[in-house]
Tab-separated table of C-alpha atoms in Angstrom:
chain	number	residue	atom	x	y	z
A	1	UNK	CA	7.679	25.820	1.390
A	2	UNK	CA	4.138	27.523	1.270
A	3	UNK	CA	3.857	26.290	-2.295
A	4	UNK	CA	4.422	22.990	-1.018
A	5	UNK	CA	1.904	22.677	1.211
A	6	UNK	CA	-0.727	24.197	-0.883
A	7	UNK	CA	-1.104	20.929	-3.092
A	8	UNK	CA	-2.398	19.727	-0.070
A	9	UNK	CA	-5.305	22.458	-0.460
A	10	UNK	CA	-7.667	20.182	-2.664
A	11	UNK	CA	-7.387	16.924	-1.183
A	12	UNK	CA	-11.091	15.870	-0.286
A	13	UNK	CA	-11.842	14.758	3.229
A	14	UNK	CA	-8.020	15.655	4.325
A	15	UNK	CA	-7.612	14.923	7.872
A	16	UNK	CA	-3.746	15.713	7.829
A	17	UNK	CA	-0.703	15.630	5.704
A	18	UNK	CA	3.134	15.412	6.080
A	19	UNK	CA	5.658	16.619	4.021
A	20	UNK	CA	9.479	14.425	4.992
A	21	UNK	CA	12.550	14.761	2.781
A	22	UNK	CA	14.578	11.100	1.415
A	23	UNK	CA	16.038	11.254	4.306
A	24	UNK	CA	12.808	10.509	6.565
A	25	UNK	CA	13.066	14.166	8.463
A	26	UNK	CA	9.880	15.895	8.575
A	27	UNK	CA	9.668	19.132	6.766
A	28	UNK	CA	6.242	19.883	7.538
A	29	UNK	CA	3.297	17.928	9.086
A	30	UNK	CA	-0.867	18.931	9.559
A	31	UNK	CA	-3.800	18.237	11.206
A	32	UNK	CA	-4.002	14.299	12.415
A	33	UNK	CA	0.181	14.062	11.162
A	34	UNK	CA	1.193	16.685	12.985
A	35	UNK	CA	4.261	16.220	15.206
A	36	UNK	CA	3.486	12.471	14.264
A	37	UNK	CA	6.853	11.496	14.782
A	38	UNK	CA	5.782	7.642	15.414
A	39	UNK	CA	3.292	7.889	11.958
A	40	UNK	CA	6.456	9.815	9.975
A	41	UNK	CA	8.862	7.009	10.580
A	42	UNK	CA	7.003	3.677	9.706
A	43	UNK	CA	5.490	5.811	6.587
A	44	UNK	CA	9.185	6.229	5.760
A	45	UNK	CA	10.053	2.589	6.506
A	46	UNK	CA	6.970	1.796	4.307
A	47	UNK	CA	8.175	4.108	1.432
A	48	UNK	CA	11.657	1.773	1.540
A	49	UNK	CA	9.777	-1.290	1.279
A	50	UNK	CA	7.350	-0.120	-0.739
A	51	UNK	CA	10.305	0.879	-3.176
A	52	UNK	CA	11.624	-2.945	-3.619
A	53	UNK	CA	8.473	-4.099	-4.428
A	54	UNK	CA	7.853	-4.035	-7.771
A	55	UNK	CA	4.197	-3.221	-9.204
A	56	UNK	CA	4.008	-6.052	-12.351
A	57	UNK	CA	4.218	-9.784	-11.428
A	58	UNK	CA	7.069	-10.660	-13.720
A	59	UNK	CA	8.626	-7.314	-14.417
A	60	UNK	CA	10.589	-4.614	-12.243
A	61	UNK	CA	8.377	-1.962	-12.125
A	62	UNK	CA	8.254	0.864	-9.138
A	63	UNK	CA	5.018	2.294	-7.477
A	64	UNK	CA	4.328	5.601	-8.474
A	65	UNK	CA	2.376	5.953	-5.554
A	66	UNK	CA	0.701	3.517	-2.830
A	67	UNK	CA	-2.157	3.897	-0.104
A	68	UNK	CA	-2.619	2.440	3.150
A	69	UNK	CA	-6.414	2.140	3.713
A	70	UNK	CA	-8.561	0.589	6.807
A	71	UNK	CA	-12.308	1.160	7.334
A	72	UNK	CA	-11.909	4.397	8.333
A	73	UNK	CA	-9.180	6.025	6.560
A	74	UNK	CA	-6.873	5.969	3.722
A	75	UNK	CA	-3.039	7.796	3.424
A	76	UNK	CA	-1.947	8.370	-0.325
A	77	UNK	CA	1.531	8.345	-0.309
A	78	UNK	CA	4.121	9.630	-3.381
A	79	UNK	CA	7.326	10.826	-3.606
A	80	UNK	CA	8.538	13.513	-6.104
A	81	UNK	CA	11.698	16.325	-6.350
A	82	UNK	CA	13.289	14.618	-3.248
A	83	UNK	CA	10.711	14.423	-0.985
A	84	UNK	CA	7.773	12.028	0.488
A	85	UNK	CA	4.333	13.611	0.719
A	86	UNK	CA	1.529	12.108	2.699
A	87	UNK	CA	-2.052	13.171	2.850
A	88	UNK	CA	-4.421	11.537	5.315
A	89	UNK	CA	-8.026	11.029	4.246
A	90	UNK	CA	-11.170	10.174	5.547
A	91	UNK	CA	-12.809	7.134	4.024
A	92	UNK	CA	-16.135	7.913	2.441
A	93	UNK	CA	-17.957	5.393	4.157
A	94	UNK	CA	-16.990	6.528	7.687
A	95	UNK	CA	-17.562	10.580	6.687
A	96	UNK	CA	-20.969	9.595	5.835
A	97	UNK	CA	-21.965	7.692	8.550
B	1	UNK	CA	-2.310	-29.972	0.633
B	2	UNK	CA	-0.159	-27.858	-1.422
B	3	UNK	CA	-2.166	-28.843	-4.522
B	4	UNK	CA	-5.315	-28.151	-3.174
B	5	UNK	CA	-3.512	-24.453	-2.334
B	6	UNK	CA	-2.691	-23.608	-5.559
B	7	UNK	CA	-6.236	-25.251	-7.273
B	8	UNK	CA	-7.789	-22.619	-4.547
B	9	UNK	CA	-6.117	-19.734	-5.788
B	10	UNK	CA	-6.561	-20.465	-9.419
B	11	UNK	CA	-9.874	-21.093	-8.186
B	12	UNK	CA	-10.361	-17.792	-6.743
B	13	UNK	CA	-8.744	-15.698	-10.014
B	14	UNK	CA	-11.097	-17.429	-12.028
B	15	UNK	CA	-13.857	-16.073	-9.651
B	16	UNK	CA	-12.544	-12.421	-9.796
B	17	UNK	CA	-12.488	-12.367	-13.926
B	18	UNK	CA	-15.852	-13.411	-13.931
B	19	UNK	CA	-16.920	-9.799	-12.030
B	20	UNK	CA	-14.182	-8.128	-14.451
B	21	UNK	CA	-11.213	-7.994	-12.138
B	22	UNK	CA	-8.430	-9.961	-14.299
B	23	UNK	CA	-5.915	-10.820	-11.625
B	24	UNK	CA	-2.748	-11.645	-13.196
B	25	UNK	CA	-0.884	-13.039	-10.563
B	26	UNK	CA	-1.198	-13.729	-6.315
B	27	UNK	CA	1.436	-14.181	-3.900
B	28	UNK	CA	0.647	-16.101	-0.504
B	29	UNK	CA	2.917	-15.507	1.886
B	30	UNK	CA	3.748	-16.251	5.775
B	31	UNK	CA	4.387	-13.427	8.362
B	32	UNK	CA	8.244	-13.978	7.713
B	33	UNK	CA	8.456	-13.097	4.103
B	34	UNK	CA	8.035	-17.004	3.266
B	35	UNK	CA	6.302	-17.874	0.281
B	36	UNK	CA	3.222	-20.588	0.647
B	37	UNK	CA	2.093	-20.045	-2.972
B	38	UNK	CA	2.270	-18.309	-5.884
B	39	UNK	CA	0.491	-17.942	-8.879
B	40	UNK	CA	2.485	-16.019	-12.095
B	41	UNK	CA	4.827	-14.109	-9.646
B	42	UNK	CA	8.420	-13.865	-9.572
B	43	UNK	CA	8.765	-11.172	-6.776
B	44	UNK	CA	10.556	-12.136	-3.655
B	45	UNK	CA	7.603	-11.938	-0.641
B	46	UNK	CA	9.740	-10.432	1.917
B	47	UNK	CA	9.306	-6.868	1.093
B	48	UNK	CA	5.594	-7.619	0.323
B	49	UNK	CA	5.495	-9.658	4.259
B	50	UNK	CA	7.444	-6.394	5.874
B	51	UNK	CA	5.052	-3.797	4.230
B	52	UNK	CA	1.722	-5.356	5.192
B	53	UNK	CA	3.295	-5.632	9.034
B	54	UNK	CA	4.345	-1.918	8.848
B	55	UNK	CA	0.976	-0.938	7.234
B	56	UNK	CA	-1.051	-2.538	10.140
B	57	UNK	CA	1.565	-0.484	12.652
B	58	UNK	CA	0.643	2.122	10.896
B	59	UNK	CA	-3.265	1.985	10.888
B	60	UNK	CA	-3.784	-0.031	14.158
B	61	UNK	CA	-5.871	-2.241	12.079
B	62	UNK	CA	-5.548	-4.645	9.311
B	63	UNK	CA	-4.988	-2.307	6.345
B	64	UNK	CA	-4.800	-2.852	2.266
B	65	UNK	CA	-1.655	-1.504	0.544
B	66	UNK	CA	-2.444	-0.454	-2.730
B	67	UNK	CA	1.144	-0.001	-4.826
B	68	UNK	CA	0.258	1.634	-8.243
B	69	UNK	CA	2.024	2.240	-11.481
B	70	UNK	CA	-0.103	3.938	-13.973
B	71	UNK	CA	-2.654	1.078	-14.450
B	72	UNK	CA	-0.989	-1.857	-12.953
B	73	UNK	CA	-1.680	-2.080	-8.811
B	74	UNK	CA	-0.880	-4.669	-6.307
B	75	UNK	CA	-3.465	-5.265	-3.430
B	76	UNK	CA	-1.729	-6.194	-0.067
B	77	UNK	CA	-3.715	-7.304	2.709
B	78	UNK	CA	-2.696	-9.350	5.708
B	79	UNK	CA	-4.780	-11.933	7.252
B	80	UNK	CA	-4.749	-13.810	10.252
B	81	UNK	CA	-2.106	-16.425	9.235
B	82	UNK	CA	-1.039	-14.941	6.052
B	83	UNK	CA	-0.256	-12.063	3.580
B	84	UNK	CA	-2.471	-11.965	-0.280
B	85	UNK	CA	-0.720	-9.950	-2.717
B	86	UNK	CA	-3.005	-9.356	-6.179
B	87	UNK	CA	-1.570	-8.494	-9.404
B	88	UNK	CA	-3.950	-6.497	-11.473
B	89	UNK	CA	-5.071	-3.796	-13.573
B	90	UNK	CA	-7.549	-0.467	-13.103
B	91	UNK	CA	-8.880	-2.530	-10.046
B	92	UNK	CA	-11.637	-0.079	-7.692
C-alpha cells in the first residue's frame, strides 16, 4: 500500500489525495480527503458517469482521466489496476495570491 | 429561436478557431439531461447533465470537468440555465 501512496509524492501543490477501490470503498485518503466520506462518494458517482461519457463527439471513446476544477482548486482523477486515485490540488492562481 | 441557437453556437466555434482552439463539436443541454442544441455530437446529454451537477456537489461552486483521452478533451461547465459541453483537441 506504501507504494501506492507514494505516486502521490510529486504532485505539485497537493492539498490531499484518496486512494478507493471499483467498488467506491476508500483504501486510503490524505490531507483535505481525509475521512472525506461525503467527497469519496460523489467522486465515485462522478467516475460512473464520467465512464459513459465518451471523450470524441461521434466516436465511443473513454476518459483516461478527468479533472474537476473551480477557482481555487482542481482534483485529477484516474483509475488504473482496479482502483480510483484522486489527488487534490491547489490552483496556481489562488497559491499565488 | 432555435435557429438563432444553433447560428450562436456555430457562431461561437468559429470565434474559438480564430484564437487556435478548433472545437469540433458542443452539446447544450438542460439540467435534466435534455438536449437544447447540438453541434457535430452524437452523445446522449444525460451523463454529461448528471456529471456537471455532481461536479458542482463536489466543489461547492460551479466547476469545469475536463474528460481526456490522450489529445481529445471535453470541457463541461454548467451555467445558470444550462450545461456547455466542448469537443476539442490539446485545449489549455
Amino acid at each position: 500500500m506504501s507504494s501506492l501512496v507514494k505516486v502521490f509524492d510529486n504532485v505539485p501543490d497537493c492539498v490531499g489525495y484518496l486512494i478507493m477501490n471499483e467498488e467506491g470503498s476508500i483504501e486510503h485518503s490524505h490531507g483535505d480527503l481525509e475521512n472525506n466520506e461525503n467527497a469519496a462518494n460523489l467522486i465515485y458517482k462522478m467516475v460512473l458517469c464520467a465512464a459513459k461519457i465518451s471523450v470524441h463527439p461521434t466516436e465511443k471513446m473513454s476518459f483516461k482521466r478527468f479533472t474537476v476544477s473551480d477557482d481555487q482548486y482542481v482534483y485529477c482523477i484516474s483509475c488504473a489496476s482496479q482502483r480510483i486515485y484522486v489527488a487534490k490540488r491547489r490552483q496556481e492562481s489562488s497559491a499565488n495570491a | 429561436m432555435d435557429k438563432n441557437f444553433e447560428t450562436l453556437v456555430e457562431t461561437t466555434m468559429k470565434k474559438f478557431s480564430m484564437v487556435g482552439v478548433d472545437a469540433k463539436g458542443v452539446l447544450v443541454c438542460d439540467r435534466n439531461g435534455l438536449a437544447l442544441t447540438s453541434n457535430n455530437v452524437s452523445n446522449s446529454p444525460g451523463p454529461v447533465a448528471r456529471l456537471a451537477e455532481l461536479a458542482t456537489s463536489l466543489s461547492g461552486r460551479r466547476a469545469t470537468v475536463c474528460l481526456e483521452h490522450n489529445e481529445n478533451q471535453v470541457l463541461i461547465h454548467q451555467t445558470e440555465k444550462t450545461i456547455v459541453a466542448v469537443y476539442t483537441e490539446n485545449a489549455t
